[in-house]
Amino acid sequence: EIGVRLVGSEMCIREVFEKTLNEEFDGTLFDETFIVFEIDSIKDHKLLFPLVTLIIMDVFQQKMRIKKKRKTLIIEEAWKAIASPLMAEYIQYLFKTARKFWANVGVVTQEIQDIVDSPIVKQAIINNSDVIVLLDQSKFKEGYIRMRM
């Protein structure tokens, strides 16, 4: 879907983002113990946000498959990713496969309903999470009880 949108749109990837998207791959990224991808500045960009997100997902998948050390991916503000069927399916895939590559996946969201209301990720997150941390969720207690059902 994203590839079709990129090809079908007369956008200026070559002119505007050519340097960024065509730079040499920096292999040292896989040696780093802590990596943060801050994408707030492009979160509203309809073409760049999904493209960069896919690149980040690919980097984690490649790093995940290197079994040297335990890896953890934390998806902050996961509500936006869960709301997208494409991203939700990727999160489901990660939760179902990360353990065999000695990796962990976590989602951070402000409302438990973001997870509960998603038919794609709900069961994957519940069934494949060894640890669930709920911080000050007293107003959402009823939703958590429903999630466990």
mmCIF file of N, CA and C in Angstrom:
data_model
loop_
_atom_site.group_PDB
_atom_site.id
_atom_site.type_symbol
_atom_site.label_atom_id
_atom_site.label_comp_id
_atom_site.label_asym_id
_atom_site.label_seq_id
_atom_site.Cartn_x
_atom_site.Cartn_y
_atom_site.Cartn_z
ATOM 1 N N GLU A 1 0.829 -1.189 0.000
ATOM 2 C CA GLU A 1 0.000 0.000 0.000
ATOM 3 C C GLU A 1 0.871 1.249 0.000
ATOM 4 N N ILE A 2 1.917 1.276 0.846
ATOM 5 C CA ILE A 2 2.780 2.449 0.911
ATOM 6 C C ILE A 2 3.553 2.601 -0.392
ATOM 7 N N GLY A 3 4.059 1.472 -0.933
ATOM 8 C CA GLY A 3 4.791 1.522 -2.185
ATOM 9 C C GLY A 3 3.942 2.080 -3.307
ATOM 10 N N VAL A 4 2.683 1.693 -3.353
ATOM 11 C CA VAL A 4 1.776 2.191 -4.378
ATOM 12 C C VAL A 4 1.578 3.690 -4.209
ATOM 13 N N ARG A 5 1.394 4.126 -2.969
ATOM 14 C CA ARG A 5 1.206 5.556 -2.725
ATOM 15 C C ARG A 5 2.451 6.340 -3.122
ATOM 16 N N LEU A 6 3.637 5.784 -2.840
ATOM 17 C CA LEU A 6 4.863 6.493 -3.177
ATOM 18 C C LEU A 6 5.041 6.598 -4.680
ATOM 19 N N VAL A 7 4.787 5.512 -5.392
ATOM 20 C CA VAL A 7 4.932 5.516 -6.840
ATOM 21 C C VAL A 7 3.843 6.361 -7.473
ATOM 22 N N GLY A 8 2.625 6.241 -6.980
ATOM 23 C CA GLY A 8 1.487 6.932 -7.565
ATOM 24 C C GLY A 8 1.458 8.415 -7.293
ATOM 25 N N SER A 9 2.169 8.884 -6.328
ATOM 26 C CA SER A 9 2.127 10.311 -6.023
ATOM 27 C C SER A 9 3.288 10.998 -6.722
ATOM 28 N N GLU A 10 3.034 12.141 -7.227
ATOM 29 C CA GLU A 10 4.057 12.897 -7.940
ATOM 30 C C GLU A 10 4.903 13.695 -6.946
ATOM 31 N N MET A 11 5.383 13.021 -5.910
ATOM 32 C CA MET A 11 6.137 13.762 -4.908
ATOM 33 C C MET A 11 7.606 13.876 -5.283
ATOM 34 N N CYS A 12 8.284 14.753 -4.607
ATOM 35 C CA CYS A 12 9.675 15.065 -4.960
ATOM 36 C C CYS A 12 10.656 14.299 -4.083
ATOM 37 N N ILE A 13 10.561 12.985 -4.018
ATOM 38 C CA ILE A 13 11.494 12.232 -3.182
ATOM 39 C C ILE A 13 12.916 12.488 -3.655
ATOM 40 N N ARG A 14 13.131 12.483 -4.947
ATOM 41 C CA ARG A 14 14.489 12.684 -5.468
ATOM 42 C C ARG A 14 15.050 14.026 -5.040
ATOM 43 N N GLU A 15 14.235 15.049 -5.104
ATOM 44 C CA GLU A 15 14.739 16.386 -4.812
ATOM 45 C C GLU A 15 14.803 16.668 -3.312
ATOM 46 N N VAL A 16 13.737 16.355 -2.590
ATOM 47 C CA VAL A 16 13.647 16.745 -1.186
ATOM 48 C C VAL A 16 14.345 15.756 -0.258
ATOM 49 N N PHE A 17 14.120 14.452 -0.457
ATOM 50 C CA PHE A 17 14.620 13.454 0.486
ATOM 51 C C PHE A 17 15.713 12.554 -0.090
ATOM 52 N N GLU A 18 16.226 12.890 -1.262
ATOM 53 C CA GLU A 18 17.192 12.021 -1.930
ATOM 54 C C GLU A 18 18.419 11.745 -1.058
ATOM 55 N N LYS A 19 18.999 12.772 -0.479
ATOM 56 C CA LYS A 19 20.205 12.586 0.335
ATOM 57 C C LYS A 19 19.922 11.692 1.539
ATOM 58 N N THR A 20 18.821 11.939 2.210
ATOM 59 C CA THR A 20 18.471 11.163 3.403
ATOM 60 C C THR A 20 18.207 9.703 3.068
ATOM 61 N N LEU A 21 17.427 9.458 2.038
ATOM 62 C CA LEU A 21 17.004 8.091 1.732
ATOM 63 C C LEU A 21 18.038 7.286 0.954
ATOM 64 N N ASN A 22 19.052 7.939 0.395
ATOM 65 C CA ASN A 22 20.036 7.228 -0.405
ATOM 66 C C ASN A 22 21.433 7.239 0.186
ATOM 67 N N GLU A 23 21.549 7.600 1.448
ATOM 68 C CA GLU A 23 22.870 7.601 2.075
ATOM 69 C C GLU A 23 23.356 6.173 2.280
ATOM 70 N N GLU A 24 24.659 6.035 2.406
ATOM 71 C CA GLU A 24 25.267 4.733 2.681
ATOM 72 C C GLU A 24 24.741 4.200 4.011
ATOM 73 N N PHE A 25 24.571 2.895 4.089
ATOM 74 C CA PHE A 25 24.092 2.265 5.319
ATOM 75 C C PHE A 25 25.192 2.291 6.367
ATOM 76 N N ASP A 26 24.834 2.699 7.571
ATOM 77 C CA ASP A 26 25.785 2.746 8.671
ATOM 78 C C ASP A 26 25.641 1.469 9.481
ATOM 79 N N GLY A 27 26.515 0.510 9.262
ATOM 80 C CA GLY A 27 26.451 -0.781 9.937
ATOM 81 C C GLY A 27 26.742 -0.724 11.417
ATOM 82 N N THR A 28 27.320 0.383 11.896
ATOM 83 C CA THR A 28 27.626 0.479 13.325
ATOM 84 C C THR A 28 26.352 0.553 14.162
ATOM 85 N N LEU A 29 25.240 0.842 13.529
ATOM 86 C CA LEU A 29 23.965 0.896 14.244
ATOM 87 C C LEU A 29 23.681 -0.419 14.961
ATOM 88 N N PHE A 30 24.120 -1.529 14.380
ATOM 89 C CA PHE A 30 23.857 -2.835 14.981
ATOM 90 C C PHE A 30 24.741 -3.114 16.193
ATOM 91 N N ASP A 31 25.775 -2.317 16.384
ATOM 92 C CA ASP A 31 26.644 -2.485 17.547
ATOM 93 C C ASP A 31 26.182 -1.658 18.735
ATOM 94 N N GLU A 32 25.275 -0.722 18.495
ATOM 95 C CA GLU A 32 24.798 0.155 19.564
ATOM 96 C C GLU A 32 23.931 -0.619 20.548
ATOM 97 N N THR A 33 24.059 -0.294 21.840
ATOM 98 C CA THR A 33 23.249 -0.981 22.851
ATOM 99 C C THR A 33 21.923 -0.276 23.097
ATOM 100 N N PHE A 34 21.845 0.996 22.779
ATOM 101 C CA PHE A 34 20.616 1.751 23.008
ATOM 102 C C PHE A 34 20.400 2.696 21.833
ATOM 103 N N ILE A 35 19.276 2.545 21.162
ATOM 104 C CA ILE A 35 18.974 3.369 19.986
ATOM 105 C C ILE A 35 17.595 3.986 20.194
ATOM 106 N N VAL A 36 17.494 5.270 19.955
ATOM 107 C CA VAL A 36 16.209 5.958 20.015
ATOM 108 C C VAL A 36 15.958 6.583 18.652
ATOM 109 N N PHE A 37 14.801 6.283 18.100
ATOM 110 C CA PHE A 37 14.382 6.922 16.861
ATOM 111 C C PHE A 37 13.308 7.937 17.242
ATOM 112 N N GLU A 38 13.630 9.182 17.170
ATOM 113 C CA GLU A 38 12.682 10.238 17.506
ATOM 114 C C GLU A 38 12.056 10.726 16.210
ATOM 115 N N ILE A 39 10.774 10.449 16.035
ATOM 116 C CA ILE A 39 10.126 10.782 14.765
ATOM 117 C C ILE A 39 8.968 11.764 14.944
ATOM 118 N N ASP A 40 8.964 12.484 16.052
ATOM 119 C CA ASP A 40 7.905 13.475 16.292
ATOM 120 C C ASP A 40 7.839 14.536 15.197
ATOM 121 N N SER A 41 8.980 14.929 14.674
ATOM 122 C CA SER A 41 8.986 16.022 13.692
ATOM 123 C C SER A 41 8.361 15.621 12.358
ATOM 124 N N ILE A 42 8.189 14.326 12.116
ATOM 125 C CA ILE A 42 7.577 13.897 10.848
ATOM 126 C C ILE A 42 6.266 13.152 11.059
ATOM 127 N N LYS A 43 5.764 13.124 12.277
ATOM 128 C CA LYS A 43 4.580 12.309 12.579
ATOM 129 C C LYS A 43 3.346 12.679 11.767
ATOM 130 N N ASP A 44 3.268 13.901 11.290
ATOM 131 C CA ASP A 44 2.110 14.321 10.510
ATOM 132 C C ASP A 44 2.367 14.323 9.000
ATOM 133 N N HIS A 45 3.566 13.945 8.604
ATOM 134 C CA HIS A 45 3.907 13.904 7.185
ATOM 135 C C HIS A 45 3.350 12.601 6.597
ATOM 136 N N LYS A 46 2.387 12.713 5.706
ATOM 137 C CA LYS A 46 1.644 11.548 5.221
ATOM 138 C C LYS A 46 2.491 10.539 4.459
ATOM 139 N N LEU A 47 3.558 10.960 3.801
ATOM 140 C CA LEU A 47 4.393 10.038 3.049
ATOM 141 C C LEU A 47 5.664 9.662 3.803
ATOM 142 N N LEU A 48 6.307 10.633 4.409
ATOM 143 C CA LEU A 48 7.580 10.376 5.065
ATOM 144 C C LEU A 48 7.434 9.545 6.336
ATOM 145 N N PHE A 49 6.390 9.795 7.122
ATOM 146 C CA PHE A 49 6.208 9.054 8.375
ATOM 147 C C PHE A 49 6.109 7.538 8.149
ATOM 148 N N PRO A 50 5.242 7.054 7.251
ATOM 149 C CA PRO A 50 5.194 5.601 7.050
ATOM 150 C C PRO A 50 6.493 5.039 6.469
ATOM 151 N N LEU A 51 7.160 5.794 5.621
ATOM 152 C CA LEU A 51 8.404 5.325 5.023
ATOM 153 C C LEU A 51 9.492 5.173 6.085
ATOM 154 N N VAL A 52 9.666 6.191 6.904
ATOM 155 C CA VAL A 52 10.671 6.141 7.966
ATOM 156 C C VAL A 52 10.317 5.053 8.975
ATOM 157 N N THR A 53 9.043 4.910 9.275
ATOM 158 C CA THR A 53 8.617 3.868 10.210
ATOM 159 C C THR A 53 8.966 2.490 9.677
ATOM 160 N N LEU A 54 8.756 2.262 8.394
ATOM 161 C CA LEU A 54 9.127 0.976 7.791
ATOM 162 C C LEU A 54 10.635 0.745 7.854
ATOM 163 N N ILE A 55 11.414 1.797 7.662
ATOM 164 C CA ILE A 55 12.874 1.659 7.757
ATOM 165 C C ILE A 55 13.274 1.287 9.181
ATOM 166 N N ILE A 56 12.662 1.928 10.163
ATOM 167 C CA ILE A 56 12.950 1.615 11.569
ATOM 168 C C ILE A 56 12.565 0.169 11.877
ATOM 169 N N MET A 57 11.407 -0.257 11.389
ATOM 170 C CA MET A 57 10.966 -1.636 11.610
ATOM 171 C C MET A 57 11.969 -2.610 11.003
ATOM 172 N N ASP A 58 12.467 -2.305 9.818
ATOM 173 C CA ASP A 58 13.437 -3.180 9.167
ATOM 174 C C ASP A 58 14.740 -3.239 9.954
ATOM 175 N N VAL A 59 15.191 -2.100 10.469
ATOM 176 C CA VAL A 59 16.409 -2.072 11.278
ATOM 177 C C VAL A 59 16.235 -2.964 12.506
ATOM 178 N N PHE A 60 15.077 -2.863 13.172
ATOM 179 C CA PHE A 60 14.875 -3.704 14.354
ATOM 180 C C PHE A 60 14.834 -5.185 13.973
ATOM 181 N N GLN A 61 14.148 -5.513 12.884
ATOM 182 C CA GLN A 61 14.091 -6.917 12.471
ATOM 183 C C GLN A 61 15.482 -7.465 12.197
ATOM 184 N N GLN A 62 16.314 -6.692 11.520
ATOM 185 C CA GLN A 62 17.676 -7.143 11.241
ATOM 186 C C GLN A 62 18.470 -7.296 12.531
ATOM 187 N N LYS A 63 18.330 -6.317 13.422
ATOM 188 C CA LYS A 63 19.038 -6.378 14.702
ATOM 189 C C LYS A 63 18.510 -7.532 15.554
ATOM 190 N N MET A 64 17.212 -7.768 15.502
ATOM 191 C CA MET A 64 16.592 -8.837 16.274
ATOM 192 C C MET A 64 17.167 -10.200 15.869
ATOM 193 N N ARG A 65 17.433 -10.391 14.615
ATOM 194 C CA ARG A 65 17.903 -11.678 14.115
ATOM 195 C C ARG A 65 19.360 -11.960 14.470
ATOM 196 N N ILE A 66 20.094 -10.951 14.917
ATOM 197 C CA ILE A 66 21.456 -11.152 15.404
ATOM 198 C C ILE A 66 21.331 -11.592 16.855
ATOM 199 N N LYS A 67 21.630 -12.846 17.151
ATOM 200 C CA LYS A 67 21.316 -13.410 18.469
ATOM 201 C C LYS A 67 22.398 -13.178 19.526
ATOM 202 N N LYS A 68 23.220 -12.175 19.381
ATOM 203 C CA LYS A 68 24.301 -11.956 20.330
ATOM 204 C C LYS A 68 23.804 -11.576 21.719
ATOM 205 N N LYS A 69 22.909 -10.621 21.785
ATOM 206 C CA LYS A 69 22.427 -10.109 23.069
ATOM 207 C C LYS A 69 20.927 -9.940 23.004
ATOM 208 N N ARG A 70 20.313 -9.833 24.176
ATOM 209 C CA ARG A 70 18.878 -9.593 24.234
ATOM 210 C C ARG A 70 18.589 -8.193 23.706
ATOM 211 N N LYS A 71 17.527 -8.088 22.920
ATOM 212 C CA LYS A 71 17.106 -6.822 22.347
ATOM 213 C C LYS A 71 15.694 -6.507 22.802
ATOM 214 N N THR A 72 15.385 -5.227 22.918
ATOM 215 C CA THR A 72 14.047 -4.799 23.297
ATOM 216 C C THR A 72 13.620 -3.649 22.396
ATOM 217 N N LEU A 73 12.409 -3.763 21.892
ATOM 218 C CA LEU A 73 11.817 -2.673 21.120
ATOM 219 C C LEU A 73 10.640 -2.147 21.921
ATOM 220 N N ILE A 74 10.671 -0.874 22.247
ATOM 221 C CA ILE A 74 9.566 -0.227 22.947
ATOM 222 C C ILE A 74 8.914 0.736 21.970
ATOM 223 N N ILE A 75 7.636 0.561 21.734
ATOM 224 C CA ILE A 75 6.903 1.435 20.831
ATOM 225 C C ILE A 75 6.118 2.423 21.685
ATOM 226 N N GLU A 76 6.642 3.638 21.771
ATOM 227 C CA GLU A 76 6.023 4.706 22.559
ATOM 228 C C GLU A 76 4.869 5.296 21.755
ATOM 229 N N GLU A 77 3.837 5.730 22.447
ATOM 230 C CA GLU A 77 2.637 6.259 21.780
ATOM 231 C C GLU A 77 2.124 5.255 20.751
ATOM 232 N N ALA A 78 1.983 4.020 21.183
ATOM 233 C CA ALA A 78 1.619 2.916 20.291
ATOM 234 C C ALA A 78 0.218 3.046 19.711
ATOM 235 N N TRP A 79 -0.604 3.898 20.272
ATOM 236 C CA TRP A 79 -1.979 4.047 19.772
ATOM 237 C C TRP A 79 -1.994 4.384 18.287
ATOM 238 N N LYS A 80 -1.043 5.198 17.847
ATOM 239 C CA LYS A 80 -1.017 5.586 16.442
ATOM 240 C C LYS A 80 -0.647 4.393 15.561
ATOM 241 N N ALA A 81 0.307 3.596 15.996
ATOM 242 C CA ALA A 81 0.704 2.415 15.235
ATOM 243 C C ALA A 81 -0.406 1.369 15.242
ATOM 244 N N ILE A 82 -1.037 1.170 16.393
ATOM 245 C CA ILE A 82 -2.106 0.174 16.508
ATOM 246 C C ILE A 82 -3.295 0.562 15.643
ATOM 247 N N ALA A 83 -3.538 1.853 15.476
ATOM 248 C CA ALA A 83 -4.672 2.316 14.671
ATOM 249 C C ALA A 83 -4.486 2.045 13.182
ATOM 250 N N SER A 84 -3.257 1.850 12.763
ATOM 251 C CA SER A 84 -2.977 1.549 11.358
ATOM 252 C C SER A 84 -2.948 0.034 11.168
ATOM 253 N N PRO A 85 -3.792 -0.511 10.301
ATOM 254 C CA PRO A 85 -3.792 -1.976 10.095
ATOM 255 C C PRO A 85 -2.426 -2.520 9.701
ATOM 256 N N LEU A 86 -1.685 -1.794 8.879
ATOM 257 C CA LEU A 86 -0.361 -2.238 8.448
ATOM 258 C C LEU A 86 0.585 -2.331 9.639
ATOM 259 N N MET A 87 0.608 -1.291 10.458
ATOM 260 C CA MET A 87 1.474 -1.283 11.635
ATOM 261 C C MET A 87 1.005 -2.282 12.675
ATOM 262 N N ALA A 88 -0.309 -2.417 12.843
ATOM 263 C CA ALA A 88 -0.848 -3.366 13.817
ATOM 264 C C ALA A 88 -0.427 -4.790 13.453
ATOM 265 N N GLU A 89 -0.464 -5.113 12.174
ATOM 266 C CA GLU A 89 -0.038 -6.450 11.749
ATOM 267 C C GLU A 89 1.447 -6.658 12.020
ATOM 268 N N TYR A 90 2.245 -5.616 11.839
ATOM 269 C CA TYR A 90 3.670 -5.724 12.132
ATOM 270 C C TYR A 90 3.899 -5.926 13.630
ATOM 271 N N ILE A 91 3.167 -5.187 14.463
ATOM 272 C CA ILE A 91 3.290 -5.353 15.918
ATOM 273 C C ILE A 91 2.883 -6.768 16.310
ATOM 274 N N GLN A 92 1.826 -7.268 15.717
ATOM 275 C CA GLN A 92 1.401 -8.650 15.975
ATOM 276 C C GLN A 92 2.527 -9.622 15.618
ATOM 277 N N TYR A 93 3.128 -9.436 14.460
ATOM 278 C CA TYR A 93 4.245 -10.285 14.031
ATOM 279 C C TYR A 93 5.376 -10.236 15.054
ATOM 280 N N LEU A 94 5.734 -9.034 15.497
ATOM 281 C CA LEU A 94 6.822 -8.899 16.469
ATOM 282 C C LEU A 94 6.519 -9.629 17.768
ATOM 283 N N PHE A 95 5.308 -9.445 18.292
ATOM 284 C CA PHE A 95 4.961 -10.092 19.555
ATOM 285 C C PHE A 95 4.994 -11.614 19.423
ATOM 286 N N LYS A 96 4.663 -12.122 18.246
ATOM 287 C CA LYS A 96 4.618 -13.576 18.055
ATOM 288 C C LYS A 96 5.975 -14.184 17.739
ATOM 289 N N THR A 97 6.931 -13.390 17.260
ATOM 290 C CA THR A 97 8.203 -13.982 16.836
ATOM 291 C C THR A 97 9.429 -13.502 17.595
ATOM 292 N N ALA A 98 9.329 -12.417 18.320
ATOM 293 C CA ALA A 98 10.515 -11.820 18.945
ATOM 294 C C ALA A 98 11.229 -12.761 19.910
ATOM 295 N N ARG A 99 10.480 -13.538 20.683
ATOM 296 C CA ARG A 99 11.110 -14.396 21.694
ATOM 297 C C ARG A 99 12.099 -15.391 21.101
ATOM 298 N N LYS A 100 11.776 -15.935 19.931
ATOM 299 C CA LYS A 100 12.683 -16.935 19.358
ATOM 300 C C LYS A 100 14.002 -16.307 18.898
ATOM 301 N N PHE A 101 14.035 -14.980 18.816
ATOM 302 C CA PHE A 101 15.273 -14.281 18.467
ATOM 303 C C PHE A 101 15.875 -13.580 19.676
ATOM 304 N N TRP A 102 15.440 -13.979 20.875
ATOM 305 C CA TRP A 102 15.940 -13.439 22.138
ATOM 306 C C TRP A 102 15.681 -11.939 22.207
ATOM 307 N N ALA A 103 14.457 -11.553 21.835
ATOM 308 C CA ALA A 103 14.078 -10.142 21.825
ATOM 309 C C ALA A 103 12.763 -9.955 22.584
ATOM 310 N N ASN A 104 12.536 -8.751 23.025
ATOM 311 C CA ASN A 104 11.300 -8.370 23.708
ATOM 312 C C ASN A 104 10.664 -7.211 22.956
ATOM 313 N N VAL A 105 9.348 -7.143 23.031
ATOM 314 C CA VAL A 105 8.624 -6.035 22.429
ATOM 315 C C VAL A 105 7.685 -5.475 23.490
ATOM 316 N N GLY A 106 7.599 -4.166 23.540
ATOM 317 C CA GLY A 106 6.682 -3.525 24.469
ATOM 318 C C GLY A 106 5.961 -2.389 23.785
ATOM 319 N N VAL A 107 4.746 -2.154 24.205
ATOM 320 C CA VAL A 107 3.988 -1.011 23.697
ATOM 321 C C VAL A 107 3.642 -0.112 24.876
ATOM 322 N N VAL A 108 3.695 1.186 24.630
ATOM 323 C CA VAL A 108 3.353 2.173 25.642
ATOM 324 C C VAL A 108 2.223 3.016 25.065
ATOM 325 N N THR A 109 1.137 3.075 25.803
ATOM 326 C CA THR A 109 -0.006 3.870 25.374
ATOM 327 C C THR A 109 -0.705 4.411 26.612
ATOM 328 N N GLN A 110 -1.454 5.463 26.455
ATOM 329 C CA GLN A 110 -2.095 6.076 27.604
ATOM 330 C C GLN A 110 -3.426 5.433 27.956
ATOM 331 N N GLU A 111 -4.017 4.723 27.020
ATOM 332 C CA GLU A 111 -5.310 4.097 27.286
ATOM 333 C C GLU A 111 -5.268 2.621 26.901
ATOM 334 N N ILE A 112 -5.679 1.796 27.805
ATOM 335 C CA ILE A 112 -5.685 0.361 27.559
ATOM 336 C C ILE A 112 -6.642 -0.004 26.419
ATOM 337 N N GLN A 113 -7.627 0.864 26.189
ATOM 338 C CA GLN A 113 -8.586 0.624 25.097
ATOM 339 C C GLN A 113 -7.899 0.560 23.742
ATOM 340 N N ASP A 114 -6.767 1.237 23.598
ATOM 341 C CA ASP A 114 -6.034 1.189 22.337
ATOM 342 C C ASP A 114 -5.682 -0.257 21.981
ATOM 343 N N ILE A 115 -5.338 -1.031 22.990
ATOM 344 C CA ILE A 115 -4.983 -2.445 22.778
ATOM 345 C C ILE A 115 -6.242 -3.300 22.719
ATOM 346 N N VAL A 116 -7.140 -3.095 23.670
ATOM 347 C CA VAL A 116 -8.352 -3.908 23.777
ATOM 348 C C VAL A 116 -9.218 -3.810 22.523
ATOM 349 N N ASP A 117 -9.302 -2.630 21.949
ATOM 350 C CA ASP A 117 -10.186 -2.422 20.806
ATOM 351 C C ASP A 117 -9.579 -2.857 19.476
ATOM 352 N N SER A 118 -8.338 -3.303 19.497
ATOM 353 C CA SER A 118 -7.701 -3.723 18.250
ATOM 354 C C SER A 118 -7.842 -5.233 18.062
ATOM 355 N N PRO A 119 -8.624 -5.651 17.079
ATOM 356 C CA PRO A 119 -8.766 -7.090 16.840
ATOM 357 C C PRO A 119 -7.465 -7.719 16.340
ATOM 358 N N ILE A 120 -6.549 -6.904 15.841
ATOM 359 C CA ILE A 120 -5.295 -7.447 15.303
ATOM 360 C C ILE A 120 -4.289 -7.721 16.411
ATOM 361 N N VAL A 121 -4.038 -6.746 17.283
ATOM 362 C CA VAL A 121 -2.954 -6.906 18.258
ATOM 363 C C VAL A 121 -3.386 -7.393 19.631
ATOM 364 N N LYS A 122 -4.659 -7.310 19.955
ATOM 365 C CA LYS A 122 -5.113 -7.626 21.314
ATOM 366 C C LYS A 122 -4.597 -8.986 21.792
ATOM 367 N N GLN A 123 -4.924 -10.039 21.089
ATOM 368 C CA GLN A 123 -4.538 -11.388 21.538
ATOM 369 C C GLN A 123 -3.031 -11.596 21.479
ATOM 370 N N ALA A 124 -2.370 -11.040 20.470
ATOM 371 C CA ALA A 124 -0.920 -11.201 20.359
ATOM 372 C C ALA A 124 -0.211 -10.575 21.548
ATOM 373 N N ILE A 125 -0.655 -9.395 21.955
ATOM 374 C CA ILE A 125 -0.017 -8.719 23.085
ATOM 375 C C ILE A 125 -0.326 -9.452 24.383
ATOM 376 N N ILE A 126 -1.575 -9.821 24.601
ATOM 377 C CA ILE A 126 -1.950 -10.500 25.843
ATOM 378 C C ILE A 126 -1.261 -11.862 25.959
ATOM 379 N N ASN A 127 -1.296 -12.648 24.898
ATOM 380 C CA ASN A 127 -0.777 -14.014 24.951
ATOM 381 C C ASN A 127 0.743 -14.100 24.920
ATOM 382 N N ASN A 128 1.415 -13.073 24.477
ATOM 383 C CA ASN A 128 2.867 -13.140 24.335
ATOM 384 C C ASN A 128 3.610 -12.144 25.212
ATOM 385 N N SER A 129 2.952 -11.631 26.232
ATOM 386 C CA SER A 129 3.593 -10.696 27.154
ATOM 387 C C SER A 129 3.796 -11.374 28.498
ATOM 388 N N ASP A 130 5.060 -11.547 28.861
ATOM 389 C CA ASP A 130 5.360 -12.117 30.168
ATOM 390 C C ASP A 130 5.147 -11.092 31.276
ATOM 391 N N VAL A 131 5.274 -9.824 30.925
ATOM 392 C CA VAL A 131 5.132 -8.748 31.902
ATOM 393 C C VAL A 131 4.142 -7.727 31.365
ATOM 394 N N ILE A 132 3.200 -7.338 32.199
ATOM 395 C CA ILE A 132 2.262 -6.265 31.874
ATOM 396 C C ILE A 132 2.365 -5.239 32.990
ATOM 397 N N VAL A 133 2.656 -4.015 32.635
ATOM 398 C CA VAL A 133 2.788 -2.949 33.617
ATOM 399 C C VAL A 133 1.690 -1.930 33.348
ATOM 400 N N LEU A 134 0.862 -1.705 34.348
ATOM 401 C CA LEU A 134 -0.186 -0.687 34.261
ATOM 402 C C LEU A 134 0.095 0.352 35.333
ATOM 403 N N LEU A 135 0.286 1.577 34.911
ATOM 404 C CA LEU A 135 0.573 2.651 35.847
ATOM 405 C C LEU A 135 -0.659 3.530 36.016
ATOM 406 N N ASP A 136 -1.089 3.692 37.241
ATOM 407 C CA ASP A 136 -2.230 4.533 37.580
ATOM 408 C C ASP A 136 -3.390 4.368 36.600
ATOM 409 N N GLN A 137 -3.860 3.157 36.501
ATOM 410 C CA GLN A 137 -4.950 2.846 35.584
ATOM 411 C C GLN A 137 -6.274 2.649 36.307
ATOM 412 N N SER A 138 -6.424 3.223 37.481
ATOM 413 C CA SER A 138 -7.636 3.004 38.259
ATOM 414 C C SER A 138 -8.903 3.391 37.493
ATOM 415 N N LYS A 139 -8.839 4.426 36.704
ATOM 416 C CA LYS A 139 -10.027 4.822 35.946
ATOM 417 C C LYS A 139 -10.313 3.877 34.783
ATOM 418 N N PHE A 140 -9.338 3.001 34.449
ATOM 419 C CA PHE A 140 -9.524 2.052 33.354
ATOM 420 C C PHE A 140 -9.636 0.609 33.845
ATOM 421 N N LYS A 141 -9.831 0.439 35.155
ATOM 422 C CA LYS A 141 -9.852 -0.901 35.754
ATOM 423 C C LYS A 141 -10.861 -1.812 35.068
ATOM 424 N N GLU A 142 -12.022 -1.298 34.765
ATOM 425 C CA GLU A 142 -13.063 -2.086 34.104
ATOM 426 C C GLU A 142 -12.585 -2.574 32.727
ATOM 427 N N GLY A 143 -11.881 -1.720 32.016
ATOM 428 C CA GLY A 143 -11.356 -2.096 30.690
ATOM 429 C C GLY A 143 -10.337 -3.210 30.791
ATOM 430 N N TYR A 144 -9.519 -3.192 31.838
ATOM 431 C CA TYR A 144 -8.506 -4.245 32.025
ATOM 432 C C TYR A 144 -9.197 -5.580 32.315
ATOM 433 N N ILE A 145 -10.240 -5.567 33.107
ATOM 434 C CA ILE A 145 -10.992 -6.803 33.393
ATOM 435 C C ILE A 145 -11.572 -7.362 32.104
ATOM 436 N N ARG A 146 -12.120 -6.493 31.256
ATOM 437 C CA ARG A 146 -12.664 -6.935 29.964
ATOM 438 C C ARG A 146 -11.583 -7.497 29.060
ATOM 439 N N MET A 147 -10.396 -6.906 29.106
ATOM 440 C CA MET A 147 -9.287 -7.358 28.263
ATOM 441 C C MET A 147 -8.896 -8.791 28.599
ATOM 442 N N ARG A 148 -8.914 -9.148 29.856
ATOM 443 C CA ARG A 148 -8.512 -10.477 30.295
ATOM 444 C C ARG A 148 -9.534 -11.543 29.899
ATOM 445 N N MET A 149 -10.720 -11.149 29.506
ATOM 446 C CA MET A 149 -11.766 -12.129 29.154
ATOM 447 C C MET A 149 -11.575 -12.662 27.771
#
